mmCIF file of C-alpha atoms and ligand atoms in Angstrom:
data_model
loop_
_atom_site.group_PDB
_atom_site.id
_atom_site.type_symbol
_atom_site.label_atom_id
_atom_site.label_comp_id
_atom_site.label_asym_id
_atom_site.label_seq_id
_atom_site.Cartn_x
_atom_site.Cartn_y
_atom_site.Cartn_z
ATOM 1 C CA MET A 1 35.904 156.322 134.842
ATOM 2 C CA LYS A 2 35.312 152.610 135.178
ATOM 3 C CA GLN A 3 31.810 153.228 136.541
ATOM 4 C CA GLU A 4 31.164 155.734 133.805
ATOM 5 C CA ILE A 5 31.954 153.176 131.110
ATOM 6 C CA GLU A 6 29.763 150.580 132.771
ATOM 7 C CA LYS A 7 26.937 153.050 133.169
ATOM 8 C CA LEU A 8 27.082 153.995 129.516
ATOM 9 C CA GLU A 9 27.134 150.369 128.472
ATOM 10 C CA LYS A 10 23.971 149.694 130.410
ATOM 11 C CA ALA A 11 22.294 152.803 129.026
ATOM 12 C CA VAL A 12 23.110 151.936 125.412
ATOM 13 C CA LEU A 13 21.839 148.376 125.785
ATOM 14 C CA GLU A 14 18.645 149.605 127.435
ATOM 15 C CA GLU A 15 17.946 152.184 124.729
ATOM 16 C CA LEU A 16 18.802 149.733 121.997
ATOM 17 C CA LYS A 17 15.986 147.455 123.125
ATOM 18 C CA LYS A 18 13.499 150.270 122.645
ATOM 19 C CA VAL A 19 14.664 151.355 119.177
ATOM 20 C CA SER A 20 12.037 150.364 116.601
ATOM 21 C CA SER A 21 13.305 151.877 113.334
ATOM 22 C CA THR A 22 16.598 152.252 111.466
ATOM 23 C CA GLY A 23 16.193 156.018 111.889
ATOM 24 C CA GLY A 24 16.081 155.622 115.648
ATOM 25 C CA LEU A 25 19.144 153.430 115.476
ATOM 26 C CA LYS A 26 21.021 156.139 113.617
ATOM 27 C CA GLU A 27 20.119 158.669 116.321
ATOM 28 C CA LEU A 28 21.385 156.339 119.020
ATOM 29 C CA GLU A 29 24.667 155.854 117.208
ATOM 30 C CA VAL A 30 25.162 159.593 116.918
ATOM 31 C CA LYS A 31 24.238 160.152 120.562
ATOM 32 C CA TYR A 32 26.899 157.760 121.857
ATOM 33 C CA PHE A 33 29.429 157.219 119.092
ATOM 34 C CA GLY A 34 29.185 160.372 116.951
ATOM 35 C CA ARG A 35 31.863 163.029 116.926
ATOM 36 C CA LYS A 36 30.398 164.610 120.021
ATOM 37 C CA GLY A 37 28.966 161.350 121.402
ATOM 38 C CA GLU A 38 29.095 160.359 125.056
ATOM 39 C CA PHE A 39 31.190 157.268 124.474
ATOM 40 C CA THR A 40 33.494 159.170 122.125
ATOM 41 C CA ALA A 41 34.092 161.641 124.958
ATOM 42 C CA ILE A 42 35.297 158.825 127.178
ATOM 43 C CA LEU A 43 37.659 157.537 124.523
ATOM 44 C CA LYS A 44 39.045 161.025 124.087
ATOM 45 C CA GLY A 45 39.538 161.329 127.870
ATOM 46 C CA LEU A 46 41.743 158.232 128.005
ATOM 47 C CA LYS A 47 44.798 160.171 126.995
ATOM 48 C CA ASP A 48 44.692 162.264 130.198
ATOM 49 C CA LEU A 49 44.841 159.240 132.503
ATOM 50 C CA SER A 50 47.906 158.288 134.458
ATOM 51 C CA ALA A 51 50.297 155.718 132.998
ATOM 52 C CA SER A 52 49.034 153.023 135.358
ATOM 53 C CA GLU A 53 45.322 153.584 134.664
ATOM 54 C CA LYS A 54 45.600 154.021 130.900
ATOM 55 C CA PRO A 55 46.189 150.385 129.826
ATOM 56 C CA VAL A 56 43.483 148.967 132.120
ATOM 57 C CA LEU A 57 40.762 151.461 131.292
ATOM 58 C CA GLY A 58 41.801 151.685 127.632
ATOM 59 C CA LYS A 59 41.286 147.957 127.314
ATOM 60 C CA LEU A 60 37.917 148.065 129.045
ATOM 61 C CA ALA A 61 36.742 150.971 126.878
ATOM 62 C CA ASN A 62 37.701 149.142 123.692
ATOM 63 C CA ILE A 63 36.124 145.851 124.667
ATOM 64 C CA THR A 64 32.919 147.693 125.586
ATOM 65 C CA LYS A 65 32.945 149.606 122.327
ATOM 66 C CA VAL A 66 33.273 146.427 120.240
ATOM 67 C CA LYS A 67 30.542 144.742 122.252
ATOM 68 C CA LEU A 68 28.150 147.669 121.770
ATOM 69 C CA GLU A 69 28.893 147.931 118.065
ATOM 70 C CA LYS A 70 28.030 144.262 117.700
ATOM 71 C CA ALA A 71 24.773 144.768 119.571
ATOM 72 C CA ILE A 72 23.892 147.720 117.318
ATOM 73 C CA GLU A 73 24.648 145.667 114.195
ATOM 74 C CA ALA A 74 22.474 142.811 115.450
ATOM 75 C CA GLN A 75 19.613 145.213 116.061
ATOM 76 C CA ARG A 76 20.069 146.686 112.580
ATOM 77 C CA HIS A 77 19.775 143.222 111.010
ATOM 78 C CA LYS A 78 16.632 142.596 112.973
ATOM 79 C CA LEU A 79 15.036 145.894 111.921
ATOM 80 C CA GLU A 80 15.989 145.512 108.257
ATOM 81 C CA GLY A 81 14.786 141.927 108.214
ATOM 82 C CA SER A 82 11.365 142.867 109.487
ATOM 83 C CA ALA A 83 11.185 145.744 106.969
ATOM 84 C CA LEU A 84 11.843 143.283 104.140
ATOM 85 C CA GLU A 85 9.263 140.868 105.508
ATOM 86 C CA LYS A 86 6.723 143.653 105.568
ATOM 87 C CA GLU A 87 7.505 144.503 101.948
ATOM 88 C CA LEU A 88 7.172 140.866 100.880
ATOM 89 C CA ASP A 89 3.881 140.614 102.733
ATOM 90 C CA THR A 90 2.387 143.589 100.955
ATOM 91 C CA GLU A 91 3.912 143.134 97.481
ATOM 92 C CA PHE A 92 2.999 140.218 95.209
ATOM 93 C CA PHE A 93 6.011 138.268 94.051
ATOM 94 C CA ASP A 94 5.429 135.255 91.838
ATOM 95 C CA THR A 95 8.133 132.762 92.775
ATOM 96 C CA SER A 96 6.953 130.306 90.107
ATOM 97 C CA ILE A 97 8.038 132.488 87.151
ATOM 98 C CA PRO A 98 10.854 130.680 85.277
ATOM 99 C CA GLY A 99 14.257 132.415 85.419
ATOM 100 C CA LYS A 100 15.930 134.041 82.449
ATOM 101 C CA THR A 101 18.590 131.766 80.959
ATOM 102 C CA PRO A 102 21.723 133.775 80.255
ATOM 103 C CA GLN A 103 22.896 133.600 76.625
ATOM 104 C CA MET A 104 26.079 131.558 76.467
ATOM 105 C CA GLY A 105 28.425 132.110 73.558
ATOM 106 C CA HIS A 106 31.139 129.747 72.359
ATOM 107 C CA ILE A 107 34.353 129.848 70.406
ATOM 108 C CA HIS A 108 33.880 130.544 66.698
ATOM 109 C CA PRO A 109 34.578 127.543 64.418
ATOM 110 C CA LEU A 110 37.439 129.457 62.775
ATOM 111 C CA SER A 111 39.061 130.057 66.165
ATOM 112 C CA GLN A 112 38.389 126.468 67.230
ATOM 113 C CA VAL A 113 40.323 125.107 64.263
ATOM 114 C CA GLN A 114 43.032 127.775 64.654
ATOM 115 C CA GLU A 115 43.548 126.734 68.275
ATOM 116 C CA GLU A 116 43.827 123.100 67.209
ATOM 117 C CA VAL A 117 46.370 123.936 64.501
ATOM 118 C CA GLU A 118 48.386 125.964 67.030
ATOM 119 C CA ARG A 119 48.263 123.136 69.560
ATOM 120 C CA ILE A 120 49.527 120.509 67.097
ATOM 121 C CA PHE A 121 52.343 122.672 65.746
ATOM 122 C CA SER A 122 53.333 123.721 69.272
ATOM 123 C CA GLN A 123 53.629 120.040 70.149
ATOM 124 C CA MET A 124 56.054 119.717 67.226
ATOM 125 C CA GLY A 125 58.194 122.581 68.539
ATOM 126 C CA PHE A 126 56.863 125.450 66.435
ATOM 127 C CA ALA A 127 56.372 128.908 67.953
ATOM 128 C CA ILE A 128 53.298 130.998 67.081
ATOM 129 C CA MET A 129 53.969 134.394 65.472
ATOM 130 C CA ASP A 130 51.861 137.379 64.586
ATOM 131 C CA GLY A 131 52.230 140.339 62.256
ATOM 132 C CA PRO A 132 50.382 143.499 61.174
ATOM 133 C CA GLU A 133 47.307 143.289 58.930
ATOM 134 C CA ILE A 134 48.155 146.690 57.434
ATOM 135 C CA GLU A 135 51.460 145.930 55.810
ATOM 136 C CA SER A 136 53.951 147.724 53.601
ATOM 137 C CA GLU A 137 54.288 146.823 49.937
ATOM 138 C CA TYR A 138 57.870 145.957 50.726
ATOM 139 C CA TYR A 139 57.048 143.162 53.181
ATOM 140 C CA ASN A 140 53.984 141.990 51.262
ATOM 141 C CA PHE A 141 55.707 141.844 47.856
ATOM 142 C CA GLU A 142 59.287 143.047 47.234
ATOM 143 C CA GLY A 143 60.829 141.322 50.227
ATOM 144 C CA LEU A 144 59.153 138.130 49.070
ATOM 145 C CA ASN A 145 60.810 138.366 45.674
ATOM 146 C CA ILE A 146 57.759 139.855 43.938
ATOM 147 C CA PRO A 147 59.021 143.122 42.354
ATOM 148 C CA ALA A 148 56.551 145.831 41.300
ATOM 149 C CA ASP A 149 56.701 144.994 37.588
ATOM 150 C CA HIS A 150 56.591 141.239 38.045
ATOM 151 C CA PRO A 151 53.571 139.452 36.516
ATOM 152 C CA ALA A 152 53.222 137.495 39.794
ATOM 153 C CA ARG A 153 51.795 140.684 41.335
ATOM 154 C CA ASP A 154 48.608 139.854 39.464
ATOM 155 C CA MET A 155 48.208 136.647 41.465
ATOM 156 C CA GLN A 156 46.921 138.686 44.405
ATOM 157 C CA ASP A 157 44.568 141.637 43.954
ATOM 158 C CA THR A 158 45.292 144.148 46.652
ATOM 159 C CA PHE A 159 43.601 146.821 48.732
ATOM 160 C CA PHE A 160 45.807 149.910 48.935
ATOM 161 C CA ILE A 161 45.569 152.351 51.820
ATOM 162 C CA GLN A 162 45.409 155.933 50.557
ATOM 163 C CA ASP A 163 47.875 158.587 51.755
ATOM 164 C CA LYS A 164 49.626 156.226 54.053
ATOM 165 C CA ASP A 165 53.006 155.741 52.470
ATOM 166 C CA ASP A 166 55.725 154.364 54.621
ATOM 167 C CA PRO A 167 58.872 156.343 53.727
ATOM 168 C CA LYS A 168 61.085 153.277 53.883
ATOM 169 C CA HIS A 169 58.757 150.597 52.586
ATOM 170 C CA GLY A 170 56.415 152.235 50.057
ATOM 171 C CA HIS A 171 52.618 152.115 49.934
ATOM 172 C CA MET A 172 50.678 150.502 52.730
ATOM 173 C CA VAL A 173 48.334 147.671 51.787
ATOM 174 C CA LEU A 174 46.044 145.238 53.521
ATOM 175 C CA ARG A 175 48.279 142.172 53.509
ATOM 176 C CA THR A 176 47.234 139.689 50.859
ATOM 177 C CA HIS A 177 48.846 136.736 52.627
ATOM 178 C CA THR A 178 50.612 135.844 55.879
ATOM 179 C CA SER A 179 53.952 135.387 54.068
ATOM 180 C CA PRO A 180 55.284 138.907 54.930
ATOM 181 C CA VAL A 181 55.559 137.780 58.548
ATOM 182 C CA GLN A 182 58.217 135.297 57.370
ATOM 183 C CA ILE A 183 60.583 138.206 56.743
ATOM 184 C CA ARG A 184 59.598 140.066 59.896
ATOM 185 C CA THR A 185 60.290 136.921 61.938
ATOM 186 C CA MET A 186 63.652 136.281 60.274
ATOM 187 C CA GLU A 187 64.679 139.902 60.878
ATOM 188 C CA LYS A 188 63.703 139.677 64.512
ATOM 189 C CA TYR A 189 64.902 136.210 65.507
ATOM 190 C CA GLY A 190 67.372 135.044 62.834
ATOM 191 C CA ALA A 191 67.991 131.322 62.306
ATOM 192 C CA PRO A 192 67.335 128.563 63.259
ATOM 193 C CA LEU A 193 63.602 129.127 63.232
ATOM 194 C CA ARG A 194 60.458 127.043 63.538
ATOM 195 C CA VAL A 195 57.254 129.080 63.443
ATOM 196 C CA ILE A 196 53.688 129.153 62.258
ATOM 197 C CA ILE A 197 51.817 132.387 61.623
ATOM 198 C CA PRO A 198 48.035 132.230 61.648
ATOM 199 C CA GLY A 199 46.278 135.412 60.588
ATOM 200 C CA ARG A 200 43.709 137.376 58.671
ATOM 201 C CA VAL A 201 44.393 138.382 55.083
ATOM 202 C CA PHE A 202 42.591 140.474 52.479
ATOM 203 C CA ARG A 203 42.101 140.338 48.723
ATOM 204 C CA TYR A 204 40.296 142.655 46.361
ATOM 205 C CA GLU A 205 37.891 139.983 45.146
ATOM 206 C CA ALA A 206 34.394 139.725 43.766
ATOM 207 C CA THR A 207 32.752 137.650 46.474
ATOM 208 C CA ASP A 208 30.968 134.371 45.830
ATOM 209 C CA ALA A 209 30.483 131.076 47.645
ATOM 210 C CA SER A 210 34.202 130.307 47.581
ATOM 211 C CA HIS A 211 35.780 133.808 47.535
ATOM 212 C CA ASP A 212 35.683 136.501 50.175
ATOM 213 C CA THR A 213 37.619 139.737 50.636
ATOM 214 C CA THR A 214 38.671 138.622 54.109
ATOM 215 C CA PHE A 215 39.856 135.183 55.090
ATOM 216 C CA TYR A 216 42.402 133.374 57.261
ATOM 217 C CA GLN A 217 45.673 131.655 56.465
ATOM 218 C CA VAL A 218 48.375 129.790 58.326
ATOM 219 C CA GLU A 219 51.964 130.341 57.265
ATOM 220 C CA GLY A 220 54.772 127.988 58.249
ATOM 221 C CA LEU A 221 58.526 128.561 58.225
ATOM 222 C CA LEU A 222 61.348 126.264 59.232
ATOM 223 C CA LEU A 223 64.993 127.262 58.884
ATOM 224 C CA ASP A 224 67.950 125.214 60.047
ATOM 225 C CA LYS A 225 71.042 123.444 58.794
ATOM 226 C CA GLU A 226 70.539 120.644 56.272
ATOM 227 C CA ILE A 227 66.794 120.996 55.910
ATOM 228 C CA SER A 228 65.068 119.320 52.973
ATOM 229 C CA LEU A 229 61.556 118.920 51.588
ATOM 230 C CA SER A 230 61.340 115.462 53.133
ATOM 231 C CA HIS A 231 61.063 117.211 56.522
ATOM 232 C CA LEU A 232 58.116 119.188 55.163
ATOM 233 C CA LYS A 233 56.433 116.024 53.955
ATOM 234 C CA GLY A 234 56.885 114.396 57.363
ATOM 235 C CA VAL A 235 55.679 117.424 59.330
ATOM 236 C CA MET A 236 52.589 117.919 57.170
ATOM 237 C CA ALA A 237 51.607 114.227 57.163
ATOM 238 C CA GLU A 238 51.935 114.215 60.954
ATOM 239 C CA PHE A 239 50.036 117.502 61.331
ATOM 240 C CA LEU A 240 47.105 116.404 59.160
ATOM 241 C CA THR A 241 46.980 112.963 60.783
ATOM 242 C CA ARG A 242 46.747 114.555 64.239
ATOM 243 C CA LEU A 243 44.217 117.123 63.027
ATOM 244 C CA PHE A 244 41.864 114.614 61.429
ATOM 245 C CA GLY A 245 42.564 111.791 63.874
ATOM 246 C CA ALA A 246 43.122 109.335 61.011
ATOM 247 C CA PRO A 247 46.166 108.405 58.922
ATOM 248 C CA VAL A 248 46.674 110.981 56.155
ATOM 249 C CA LYS A 249 49.111 110.787 53.246
ATOM 250 C CA VAL A 250 50.522 113.812 51.445
ATOM 251 C CA ARG A 251 51.950 114.302 47.965
ATOM 252 C CA PHE A 252 53.835 117.109 46.213
ATOM 253 C CA ARG A 253 53.138 118.569 42.784
ATOM 254 C CA PRO A 254 55.248 121.260 41.164
ATOM 255 C CA GLY A 255 53.862 124.766 41.746
ATOM 256 C CA TYR A 256 54.992 128.341 41.305
ATOM 257 C CA PHE A 257 55.381 130.960 44.005
ATOM 258 C CA PRO A 258 58.043 133.664 43.619
ATOM 259 C CA PHE A 259 59.243 133.304 47.220
ATOM 260 C CA VAL A 260 60.211 129.632 46.995
ATOM 261 C CA GLU A 261 62.500 127.615 44.757
ATOM 262 C CA PRO A 262 61.597 124.923 44.041
ATOM 263 C CA GLY A 263 57.927 125.666 44.641
ATOM 264 C CA LEU A 264 55.254 123.070 45.065
ATOM 265 C CA GLU A 265 51.656 122.325 45.885
ATOM 266 C CA LEU A 266 50.805 119.841 48.580
ATOM 267 C CA ASP A 267 47.749 117.582 48.381
ATOM 268 C CA PHE A 268 46.495 115.181 51.033
ATOM 269 C CA SER A 269 44.660 111.899 50.637
ATOM 270 C CA CYS A 270 40.877 112.228 50.621
ATOM 271 C CA LEU A 271 39.467 111.020 53.934
ATOM 272 C CA ILE A 272 35.912 110.873 52.700
ATOM 273 C CA CYS A 273 36.450 108.092 50.171
ATOM 274 C CA ASN A 274 39.707 106.716 51.594
ATOM 275 C CA ALA A 275 41.492 108.026 48.494
ATOM 276 C CA LYS A 276 39.334 105.844 46.233
ATOM 277 C CA GLY A 277 37.772 108.812 44.433
ATOM 278 C CA CYS A 278 34.585 110.724 45.228
ATOM 279 C CA LYS A 279 32.780 114.003 44.541
ATOM 280 C CA VAL A 280 34.790 115.933 47.129
ATOM 281 C CA CYS A 281 38.187 114.979 45.657
ATOM 282 C CA LYS A 282 36.800 115.102 42.117
ATOM 283 C CA ASN A 283 37.595 111.401 41.709
ATOM 284 C CA THR A 284 41.321 111.947 42.133
ATOM 285 C CA GLY A 285 41.668 110.628 45.690
ATOM 286 C CA TRP A 286 43.576 113.823 46.585
ATOM 287 C CA ILE A 287 42.585 117.197 48.051
ATOM 288 C CA GLU A 288 44.559 120.298 47.107
ATOM 289 C CA PHE A 289 45.735 121.846 50.344
ATOM 290 C CA MET A 290 48.546 124.381 50.193
ATOM 291 C CA GLY A 291 51.490 126.049 48.532
ATOM 292 C CA ALA A 292 55.024 125.474 49.782
ATOM 293 C CA GLY A 293 58.647 125.178 48.794
ATOM 294 C CA MET A 294 62.245 125.813 49.738
ATOM 295 C CA VAL A 295 62.591 129.438 50.844
ATOM 296 C CA HIS A 296 64.087 131.502 47.976
ATOM 297 C CA GLU A 297 67.609 132.809 48.463
ATOM 298 C CA ASN A 298 66.397 136.394 47.915
ATOM 299 C CA VAL A 299 63.838 135.990 50.701
ATOM 300 C CA LEU A 300 66.479 134.673 53.096
ATOM 301 C CA LYS A 301 68.624 137.662 52.153
ATOM 302 C CA ALA A 302 65.732 140.060 52.832
ATOM 303 C CA GLY A 303 65.375 138.450 56.243
ATOM 304 C CA GLY A 304 69.087 138.868 56.958
ATOM 305 C CA ILE A 305 69.798 135.117 56.928
ATOM 306 C CA ASP A 306 73.057 133.675 55.629
ATOM 307 C CA SER A 307 71.784 131.326 52.915
ATOM 308 C CA LYS A 308 75.106 129.478 52.817
ATOM 309 C CA LYS A 309 74.590 128.407 56.399
ATOM 310 C CA TYR A 310 70.853 128.013 56.705
ATOM 311 C CA GLN A 311 68.070 126.878 54.439
ATOM 312 C CA GLY A 312 64.512 125.769 54.965
ATOM 313 C CA TRP A 313 60.988 125.548 53.726
ATOM 314 C CA ALA A 314 57.848 127.585 54.005
ATOM 315 C CA PHE A 315 54.195 126.846 53.441
ATOM 316 C CA GLY A 316 50.882 128.645 53.439
ATOM 317 C CA PHE A 317 47.410 127.159 53.664
ATOM 318 C CA GLY A 318 43.908 128.556 53.954
ATOM 319 C CA LEU A 319 42.574 128.194 57.477
ATOM 320 C CA THR A 320 39.169 129.288 56.252
ATOM 321 C CA ARG A 321 39.206 126.574 53.598
ATOM 322 C CA LEU A 322 40.247 124.008 56.172
ATOM 323 C CA VAL A 323 37.262 124.936 58.355
ATOM 324 C CA MET A 324 34.984 124.701 55.318
ATOM 325 C CA MET A 325 36.317 121.239 54.464
ATOM 326 C CA ARG A 326 36.101 120.064 58.046
ATOM 327 C CA HIS A 327 32.500 121.122 58.577
ATOM 328 C CA ALA A 328 31.300 120.814 54.962
ATOM 329 C CA VAL A 329 30.428 124.531 54.824
ATOM 330 C CA SER A 330 29.174 125.347 51.340
ATOM 331 C CA ASP A 331 29.524 129.150 51.409
ATOM 332 C CA ILE A 332 32.595 130.976 52.746
ATOM 333 C CA ARG A 333 30.534 134.073 53.603
ATOM 334 C CA LEU A 334 28.630 132.172 56.284
ATOM 335 C CA LEU A 335 31.747 132.110 58.446
ATOM 336 C CA THR A 336 32.001 135.858 58.903
ATOM 337 C CA ASN A 337 28.537 137.329 58.336
ATOM 338 C CA GLY A 338 27.535 136.915 61.980
ATOM 339 C CA ASP A 339 24.366 134.904 61.340
ATOM 340 C CA LEU A 340 23.714 133.122 64.642
ATOM 341 C CA ARG A 341 21.571 130.436 63.009
ATOM 342 C CA PHE A 342 24.789 129.268 61.354
ATOM 343 C CA ILE A 343 27.247 129.889 64.204
ATOM 344 C CA LYS A 344 25.128 128.107 66.809
ATOM 345 C CA GLN A 345 25.596 124.796 64.998
ATOM 346 C CA PHE A 346 29.211 124.498 66.151
HETATM 347 N N1 DAH B 1 51.340 133.132 50.239
HETATM 348 C C1 DAH B 1 50.781 132.180 49.309
HETATM 349 C C2 DAH B 1 49.354 132.601 48.946
HETATM 350 O O1 DAH B 1 48.730 133.266 49.703
HETATM 351 C C3 DAH B 1 50.774 130.803 49.895
HETATM 352 C C4 DAH B 1 52.145 130.249 50.033
HETATM 353 C C5 DAH B 1 52.713 129.512 49.010
HETATM 354 C C6 DAH B 1 52.898 130.472 51.155
HETATM 355 C C7 DAH B 1 53.972 128.989 49.114
HETATM 356 C C8 DAH B 1 54.166 129.975 51.288
HETATM 357 C C9 DAH B 1 54.704 129.214 50.240
HETATM 358 O O2 DAH B 1 54.912 130.161 52.362
HETATM 359 O O3 DAH B 1 55.967 128.701 50.376
HETATM 360 O O4 DAH B 1 48.897 132.232 47.901
#
């Protein structure tokens, strides 16, 4: 059998030299290595050898097979290479044509600022939460101390979803603010709690340069023992200072929101005029920024929190408005209408 293997090896190498097309190569492969090939027959015969011959001849057969396969592959490369050369010789290919630059996108300015807000609050120990955009009336209003007949319902015009009543929580609406996630988070995690909730919200609005039916907010909620509004002042001054990269002061004004008591509005010092008074801050030195307050007892109750043990504050600001202030965008609709001439500037 040893001679047989050597004879075949020689024969294959000889024939290989003469093969001049990939078709011929295929034929050669079938002739020797196909199912009924001559070399295959030898491999099949190995099993009938005696125990002493088997390892020696088996090894030889395998080494030869690998060697021949390599030789066949090398020949294939050669044949294919010359075929390609022939094609390039006959076909005109202009190598001086400039390539096509792939279109590169980038992160949307809204997402850029959202990521920055998340980073700063994460550094201060806040977790990032999320909630559904289609929300029940219960979470959007009642749970937040805004009963159905309360005049405060008029503060937020709402989109209702037809025929989609939740048996436990009433009509379904497109959430008008991120505040409902406060209750969902309290229910799920209890106290203490330190979270922000960025998200998309919807209002039934007539659109103009400063109003859109869809925009983004960031909600904040901190619950713990012995929490006061001074903590809110400190956190917000620190947040805005880190965001703008310059010292920012904040001030409180009284404000009304049904889900906080006391409620307040937070302004920050105008960075454009250094709080001296300019067009942007309407000569007041202050920019109105967000609503906030101490979380109302009824809201804590809705969230299953023991208000004797824990208290805290919440806030909500417009992420969309923040982006507009940051980049001096004059029309809110530019941020979501998909016009690349606008988006490419960021
Ligand atoms: N949800 C309010 C709005 O959309 C904003 C807000 C005010 C959120 C006060 C709060 C808060 O958490 O305490 O107008």
